[in-house]
């Protein structure tokens, strides 16, 4: 991807839609949004938060609304760029300059600004791995209530570290040795990697 240093440079690189991109840019510049370059594309922000961007591709150009999921879209102008993947972002696509309805585009932009101002935001959700308790640890819990109680006081990330430490061992005797090593650590309330974190 070419490193872009200005919006004008981006427009000039996309000669097939340059005139149309300037029309979109001029509409956006009528608002209070701040113009910048992010991800080598023109991006427009309110108080440092991304509101929308301009993009040009082989067969179309578009406005990206970063929190477009909250727009009313009464004119049905928006689409999800990647169904099933894109959660918040919506795209308003055009194939030619004459397809740009300035009044409609400005209305959508103003709504996006207002949504940003009041804090409407769909944040990406972190994918957390499930905690898989290995059989040898489950067996140890049955005969050692103190061990189980201590393990349950740990945060999910600490529990996952201990479980993975056993699971990653290939041989059964290695799993057993690792279990014996960590039992006193768990009972003392120490995380698997605590001694390294305190250095």
PDB file of C-alpha atoms in Angstrom:
ATOM      1  CA  UNK A   1       0.000   0.000   0.000  1.00  0.00           C
ATOM      2  CA  UNK A   2       1.335   3.440  -0.974  1.00  0.00           C
ATOM      3  CA  UNK A   3       2.090   5.737   1.964  1.00  0.00           C
ATOM      4  CA  UNK A   4      -0.243   8.727   1.598  1.00  0.00           C
ATOM      5  CA  UNK A   5       0.669  12.022   3.257  1.00  0.00           C
ATOM      6  CA  UNK A   6      -2.324  14.187   2.270  1.00  0.00           C
ATOM      7  CA  UNK A   7      -5.930  13.957   1.128  1.00  0.00           C
ATOM      8  CA  UNK A   8      -5.076  15.728  -2.110  1.00  0.00           C
ATOM      9  CA  UNK A   9      -2.400  13.125  -2.831  1.00  0.00           C
ATOM     10  CA  UNK A  10      -4.958  10.352  -2.243  1.00  0.00           C
ATOM     11  CA  UNK A  11      -7.399  11.997  -4.649  1.00  0.00           C
ATOM     12  CA  UNK A  12      -4.715  12.468  -7.313  1.00  0.00           C
ATOM     13  CA  UNK A  13      -3.702   8.812  -7.064  1.00  0.00           C
ATOM     14  CA  UNK A  14      -7.323   7.788  -7.759  1.00  0.00           C
ATOM     15  CA  UNK A  15      -7.640   9.677 -11.051  1.00  0.00           C
ATOM     16  CA  UNK A  16     -10.677   7.675 -12.252  1.00  0.00           C
ATOM     17  CA  UNK A  17     -12.750   9.114  -9.371  1.00  0.00           C
ATOM     18  CA  UNK A  18     -10.779  12.281  -8.535  1.00  0.00           C
ATOM     19  CA  UNK A  19     -13.561  14.730  -9.415  1.00  0.00           C
ATOM     20  CA  UNK A  20     -16.182  12.753  -7.475  1.00  0.00           C
ATOM     21  CA  UNK A  21     -13.893  12.382  -4.437  1.00  0.00           C
ATOM     22  CA  UNK A  22     -13.438  16.161  -4.373  1.00  0.00           C
ATOM     23  CA  UNK A  23     -17.235  16.567  -4.313  1.00  0.00           C
ATOM     24  CA  UNK A  24     -17.472  14.249  -1.275  1.00  0.00           C
ATOM     25  CA  UNK A  25     -14.562  15.980   0.415  1.00  0.00           C
ATOM     26  CA  UNK A  26     -16.150  19.420  -0.064  1.00  0.00           C
ATOM     27  CA  UNK A  27     -19.409  18.183   1.493  1.00  0.00           C
ATOM     28  CA  UNK A  28     -17.522  16.853   4.532  1.00  0.00           C
ATOM     29  CA  UNK A  29     -15.496  20.054   4.898  1.00  0.00           C
ATOM     30  CA  UNK A  30     -18.768  21.985   5.416  1.00  0.00           C
ATOM     31  CA  UNK A  31     -18.960  20.256   8.824  1.00  0.00           C
ATOM     32  CA  UNK A  32     -16.841  20.547  11.974  1.00  0.00           C
ATOM     33  CA  UNK A  33     -14.959  17.297  11.314  1.00  0.00           C
ATOM     34  CA  UNK A  34     -11.159  17.357  11.331  1.00  0.00           C
ATOM     35  CA  UNK A  35      -9.470  15.998   8.210  1.00  0.00           C
ATOM     36  CA  UNK A  36      -6.560  13.586   8.556  1.00  0.00           C
ATOM     37  CA  UNK A  37      -4.961  10.516   6.961  1.00  0.00           C
ATOM     38  CA  UNK A  38      -5.270   7.128   8.666  1.00  0.00           C
ATOM     39  CA  UNK A  39      -4.545   3.732   7.098  1.00  0.00           C
ATOM     40  CA  UNK A  40      -3.417   5.734   4.019  1.00  0.00           C
ATOM     41  CA  UNK A  41      -7.004   6.961   3.481  1.00  0.00           C
ATOM     42  CA  UNK A  42      -8.772  10.283   4.147  1.00  0.00           C
ATOM     43  CA  UNK A  43     -10.374  10.052   7.587  1.00  0.00           C
ATOM     44  CA  UNK A  44     -12.570  12.594   9.366  1.00  0.00           C
ATOM     45  CA  UNK A  45     -12.708  12.861  13.149  1.00  0.00           C
ATOM     46  CA  UNK A  46     -14.624  14.562  15.946  1.00  0.00           C
ATOM     47  CA  UNK A  47     -12.539  15.193  19.078  1.00  0.00           C
ATOM     48  CA  UNK A  48     -10.020  12.585  17.931  1.00  0.00           C
ATOM     49  CA  UNK A  49     -12.645   9.888  17.291  1.00  0.00           C
ATOM     50  CA  UNK A  50     -13.067   8.471  13.777  1.00  0.00           C
ATOM     51  CA  UNK A  51     -16.458   9.357  12.300  1.00  0.00           C
ATOM     52  CA  UNK A  52     -16.055   8.619   8.595  1.00  0.00           C
ATOM     53  CA  UNK A  53     -13.613   8.153   5.751  1.00  0.00           C
ATOM     54  CA  UNK A  54     -13.428   8.324   1.967  1.00  0.00           C
ATOM     55  CA  UNK A  55     -12.357   5.325  -0.096  1.00  0.00           C
ATOM     56  CA  UNK A  56     -11.812   4.735  -3.819  1.00  0.00           C
ATOM     57  CA  UNK A  57     -11.697   1.298  -5.413  1.00  0.00           C
ATOM     58  CA  UNK A  58     -11.636  -0.165  -8.915  1.00  0.00           C
ATOM     59  CA  UNK A  59     -15.399  -0.134  -9.528  1.00  0.00           C
ATOM     60  CA  UNK A  60     -16.737   2.276  -6.913  1.00  0.00           C
ATOM     61  CA  UNK A  61     -15.903   4.972  -4.379  1.00  0.00           C
ATOM     62  CA  UNK A  62     -17.520   5.379  -1.004  1.00  0.00           C
ATOM     63  CA  UNK A  63     -17.963   6.968   2.384  1.00  0.00           C
ATOM     64  CA  UNK A  64     -17.103   4.754   5.343  1.00  0.00           C
ATOM     65  CA  UNK A  65     -19.142   5.488   8.469  1.00  0.00           C
ATOM     66  CA  UNK A  66     -17.176   4.007  11.381  1.00  0.00           C
ATOM     67  CA  UNK A  67     -20.299   3.721  13.579  1.00  0.00           C
ATOM     68  CA  UNK A  68     -22.725   3.494  10.671  1.00  0.00           C
ATOM     69  CA  UNK A  69     -24.722   0.758  12.385  1.00  0.00           C
ATOM     70  CA  UNK A  70     -26.397   3.535  14.431  1.00  0.00           C
ATOM     71  CA  UNK A  71     -27.508   5.596  11.415  1.00  0.00           C
ATOM     72  CA  UNK A  72     -31.256   5.476  10.698  1.00  0.00           C
ATOM     73  CA  UNK A  73     -30.588   4.934   6.960  1.00  0.00           C
ATOM     74  CA  UNK A  74     -34.106   5.988   5.955  1.00  0.00           C
ATOM     75  CA  UNK A  75     -33.035   6.212   2.289  1.00  0.00           C
ATOM     76  CA  UNK A  76     -31.464   2.721   2.343  1.00  0.00           C
ATOM     77  CA  UNK A  77     -28.108   4.026   1.126  1.00  0.00           C
ATOM     78  CA  UNK A  78     -25.847   2.022   3.433  1.00  0.00           C
ATOM     79  CA  UNK A  79     -24.452  -1.461   3.185  1.00  0.00           C
ATOM     80  CA  UNK A  80     -22.308  -3.709   5.315  1.00  0.00           C
ATOM     81  CA  UNK A  81     -18.992  -4.155   3.521  1.00  0.00           C
ATOM     82  CA  UNK A  82     -18.479  -7.665   4.938  1.00  0.00           C
ATOM     83  CA  UNK A  83     -21.630  -9.332   6.245  1.00  0.00           C
ATOM     84  CA  UNK A  84     -20.943 -11.406   9.320  1.00  0.00           C
ATOM     85  CA  UNK A  85     -17.591  -9.713   9.942  1.00  0.00           C
ATOM     86  CA  UNK A  86     -18.160  -5.968  10.030  1.00  0.00           C
ATOM     87  CA  UNK A  87     -20.196  -5.010  13.085  1.00  0.00           C
ATOM     88  CA  UNK A  88     -20.252  -1.195  13.320  1.00  0.00           C
ATOM     89  CA  UNK A  89     -18.960   0.122   9.995  1.00  0.00           C
ATOM     90  CA  UNK A  90     -21.275   0.888   7.100  1.00  0.00           C
ATOM     91  CA  UNK A  91     -20.492   1.998   3.574  1.00  0.00           C
ATOM     92  CA  UNK A  92     -22.272   4.412   1.221  1.00  0.00           C
ATOM     93  CA  UNK A  93     -21.211   3.424  -2.310  1.00  0.00           C
ATOM     94  CA  UNK A  94     -21.222   5.412  -5.528  1.00  0.00           C
ATOM     95  CA  UNK A  95     -20.337   4.557  -9.125  1.00  0.00           C
ATOM     96  CA  UNK A  96     -20.259   8.082 -10.535  1.00  0.00           C
ATOM     97  CA  UNK A  97     -20.233  11.747  -9.539  1.00  0.00           C
ATOM     98  CA  UNK A  98     -23.849  12.207 -10.642  1.00  0.00           C
ATOM     99  CA  UNK A  99     -24.925   9.543  -8.117  1.00  0.00           C
ATOM    100  CA  UNK A 100     -23.931  11.833  -5.218  1.00  0.00           C
ATOM    101  CA  UNK A 101     -26.992  13.406  -3.623  1.00  0.00           C
ATOM    102  CA  UNK A 102     -25.356  16.227  -1.651  1.00  0.00           C
ATOM    103  CA  UNK A 103     -28.365  16.885   0.595  1.00  0.00           C
ATOM    104  CA  UNK A 104     -28.703  13.216   1.551  1.00  0.00           C
ATOM    105  CA  UNK A 105     -24.947  12.738   2.054  1.00  0.00           C
ATOM    106  CA  UNK A 106     -24.742  15.815   4.293  1.00  0.00           C
ATOM    107  CA  UNK A 107     -27.731  14.625   6.341  1.00  0.00           C
ATOM    108  CA  UNK A 108     -26.071  11.230   6.958  1.00  0.00           C
ATOM    109  CA  UNK A 109     -22.781  12.909   7.890  1.00  0.00           C
ATOM    110  CA  UNK A 110     -24.518  15.254  10.351  1.00  0.00           C
ATOM    111  CA  UNK A 111     -26.334  12.317  11.950  1.00  0.00           C
ATOM    112  CA  UNK A 112     -23.009  10.441  12.269  1.00  0.00           C
ATOM    113  CA  UNK A 113     -21.446  13.505  13.936  1.00  0.00           C
ATOM    114  CA  UNK A 114     -24.330  13.780  16.388  1.00  0.00           C
ATOM    115  CA  UNK A 115     -24.113  10.049  17.195  1.00  0.00           C
ATOM    116  CA  UNK A 116     -20.405  10.438  17.915  1.00  0.00           C
ATOM    117  CA  UNK A 117     -21.047  13.480  20.071  1.00  0.00           C
ATOM    118  CA  UNK A 118     -23.502  11.588  22.292  1.00  0.00           C
ATOM    119  CA  UNK A 119     -21.180   8.573  22.467  1.00  0.00           C
ATOM    120  CA  UNK A 120     -22.985   5.966  20.361  1.00  0.00           C
ATOM    121  CA  UNK A 121     -20.258   3.392  19.823  1.00  0.00           C
ATOM    122  CA  UNK A 122     -20.113  -0.322  19.161  1.00  0.00           C
ATOM    123  CA  UNK A 123     -16.780  -1.464  20.571  1.00  0.00           C
ATOM    124  CA  UNK A 124     -15.065  -4.580  19.251  1.00  0.00           C
ATOM    125  CA  UNK A 125     -15.600  -7.522  21.577  1.00  0.00           C
ATOM    126  CA  UNK A 126     -12.572  -9.381  22.785  1.00  0.00           C
ATOM    127  CA  UNK A 127     -12.640 -13.058  22.002  1.00  0.00           C
ATOM    128  CA  UNK A 128     -11.748 -14.980  25.146  1.00  0.00           C
ATOM    129  CA  UNK A 129     -10.626 -18.570  25.078  1.00  0.00           C
ATOM    130  CA  UNK A 130     -12.604 -21.000  27.215  1.00  0.00           C
ATOM    131  CA  UNK A 131     -10.823 -22.523  30.218  1.00  0.00           C
ATOM    132  CA  UNK A 132     -10.258 -26.234  29.623  1.00  0.00           C
ATOM    133  CA  UNK A 133      -9.416 -28.000  32.893  1.00  0.00           C
ATOM    134  CA  UNK A 134      -7.204 -31.046  32.214  1.00  0.00           C
ATOM    135  CA  UNK A 135      -8.259 -34.423  33.604  1.00  0.00           C
ATOM    136  CA  UNK A 136      -5.268 -34.709  35.975  1.00  0.00           C
ATOM    137  CA  UNK A 137      -6.204 -31.387  37.575  1.00  0.00           C
ATOM    138  CA  UNK A 138      -9.879 -32.399  37.849  1.00  0.00           C
ATOM    139  CA  UNK A 139      -8.783 -35.610  39.607  1.00  0.00           C
ATOM    140  CA  UNK A 140      -6.572 -33.607  41.985  1.00  0.00           C
ATOM    141  CA  UNK A 141      -9.531 -31.331  42.834  1.00  0.00           C
ATOM    142  CA  UNK A 142     -11.598 -34.362  43.936  1.00  0.00           C
ATOM    143  CA  UNK A 143      -9.011 -35.394  46.529  1.00  0.00           C
ATOM    144  CA  UNK A 144      -7.856 -31.905  47.533  1.00  0.00           C
ATOM    145  CA  UNK A 145     -10.621 -29.420  48.404  1.00  0.00           C
ATOM    146  CA  UNK A 146      -8.038 -26.813  49.453  1.00  0.00           C
ATOM    147  CA  UNK A 147      -6.452 -26.938  45.986  1.00  0.00           C
ATOM    148  CA  UNK A 148      -9.832 -26.527  44.250  1.00  0.00           C
ATOM    149  CA  UNK A 149     -10.831 -23.613  46.497  1.00  0.00           C
ATOM    150  CA  UNK A 150      -7.491 -21.838  45.885  1.00  0.00           C
ATOM    151  CA  UNK A 151      -7.757 -22.418  42.102  1.00  0.00           C
ATOM    152  CA  UNK A 152     -11.261 -20.878  42.074  1.00  0.00           C
ATOM    153  CA  UNK A 153      -9.941 -17.639  43.607  1.00  0.00           C
ATOM    154  CA  UNK A 154      -7.735 -17.003  40.545  1.00  0.00           C
ATOM    155  CA  UNK A 155      -8.730 -14.743  37.667  1.00  0.00           C
ATOM    156  CA  UNK A 156      -9.734 -16.559  34.432  1.00  0.00           C
ATOM    157  CA  UNK A 157      -6.386 -15.633  32.840  1.00  0.00           C
ATOM    158  CA  UNK A 158      -4.416 -17.220  35.722  1.00  0.00           C
ATOM    159  CA  UNK A 159      -6.637 -20.316  35.650  1.00  0.00           C
ATOM    160  CA  UNK A 160      -6.081 -20.589  31.874  1.00  0.00           C
ATOM    161  CA  UNK A 161      -2.281 -20.287  32.304  1.00  0.00           C
ATOM    162  CA  UNK A 162      -2.198 -23.172  34.796  1.00  0.00           C
ATOM    163  CA  UNK A 163      -4.494 -25.382  32.703  1.00  0.00           C
ATOM    164  CA  UNK A 164      -2.573 -24.719  29.486  1.00  0.00           C
ATOM    165  CA  UNK A 165       0.722 -25.440  31.272  1.00  0.00           C
ATOM    166  CA  UNK A 166      -0.504 -28.994  31.915  1.00  0.00           C
ATOM    167  CA  UNK A 167      -2.332 -29.445  28.581  1.00  0.00           C
ATOM    168  CA  UNK A 168       0.748 -28.416  26.560  1.00  0.00           C
ATOM    169  CA  UNK A 169       2.737 -31.372  27.943  1.00  0.00           C
ATOM    170  CA  UNK A 170       2.657 -34.226  25.418  1.00  0.00           C
ATOM    171  CA  UNK A 171       3.311 -37.186  27.720  1.00  0.00           C
ATOM    172  CA  UNK A 172       1.149 -38.252  30.624  1.00  0.00           C
ATOM    173  CA  UNK A 173       4.086 -38.473  33.048  1.00  0.00           C
ATOM    174  CA  UNK A 174       5.090 -34.893  32.121  1.00  0.00           C
ATOM    175  CA  UNK A 175       1.533 -33.728  32.808  1.00  0.00           C
ATOM    176  CA  UNK A 176       1.719 -35.414  36.227  1.00  0.00           C
ATOM    177  CA  UNK A 177       5.112 -33.796  37.032  1.00  0.00           C
ATOM    178  CA  UNK A 178       3.782 -30.380  36.051  1.00  0.00           C
ATOM    179  CA  UNK A 179       0.710 -30.898  38.219  1.00  0.00           C
ATOM    180  CA  UNK A 180       2.878 -31.770  41.230  1.00  0.00           C
ATOM    181  CA  UNK A 181       4.993 -28.667  40.620  1.00  0.00           C
ATOM    182  CA  UNK A 182       2.023 -26.259  40.482  1.00  0.00           C
ATOM    183  CA  UNK A 183      -0.104 -27.633  43.353  1.00  0.00           C
ATOM    184  CA  UNK A 184       1.886 -25.768  46.073  1.00  0.00           C
ATOM    185  CA  UNK A 185       1.979 -22.625  43.901  1.00  0.00           C
ATOM    186  CA  UNK A 186      -1.823 -22.657  43.509  1.00  0.00           C
ATOM    187  CA  UNK A 187      -2.406 -23.259  47.228  1.00  0.00           C
ATOM    188  CA  UNK A 188      -0.108 -20.309  48.051  1.00  0.00           C
ATOM    189  CA  UNK A 189      -2.149 -18.126  45.680  1.00  0.00           C
ATOM    190  CA  UNK A 190       0.729 -17.539  43.248  1.00  0.00           C
ATOM    191  CA  UNK A 191       0.173 -17.171  39.522  1.00  0.00           C
ATOM    192  CA  UNK A 192       2.212 -19.419  37.233  1.00  0.00           C
ATOM    193  CA  UNK A 193       4.406 -16.547  36.005  1.00  0.00           C
ATOM    194  CA  UNK A 194       4.343 -14.272  39.074  1.00  0.00           C
ATOM    195  CA  UNK A 195       8.055 -14.603  39.815  1.00  0.00           C
ATOM    196  CA  UNK A 196       8.851 -13.173  36.369  1.00  0.00           C
ATOM    197  CA  UNK A 197       6.303 -10.364  36.602  1.00  0.00           C
ATOM    198  CA  UNK A 198       7.799  -9.007  39.844  1.00  0.00           C
ATOM    199  CA  UNK A 199      11.296  -8.584  38.458  1.00  0.00           C
TER     200      UNK A 199
END
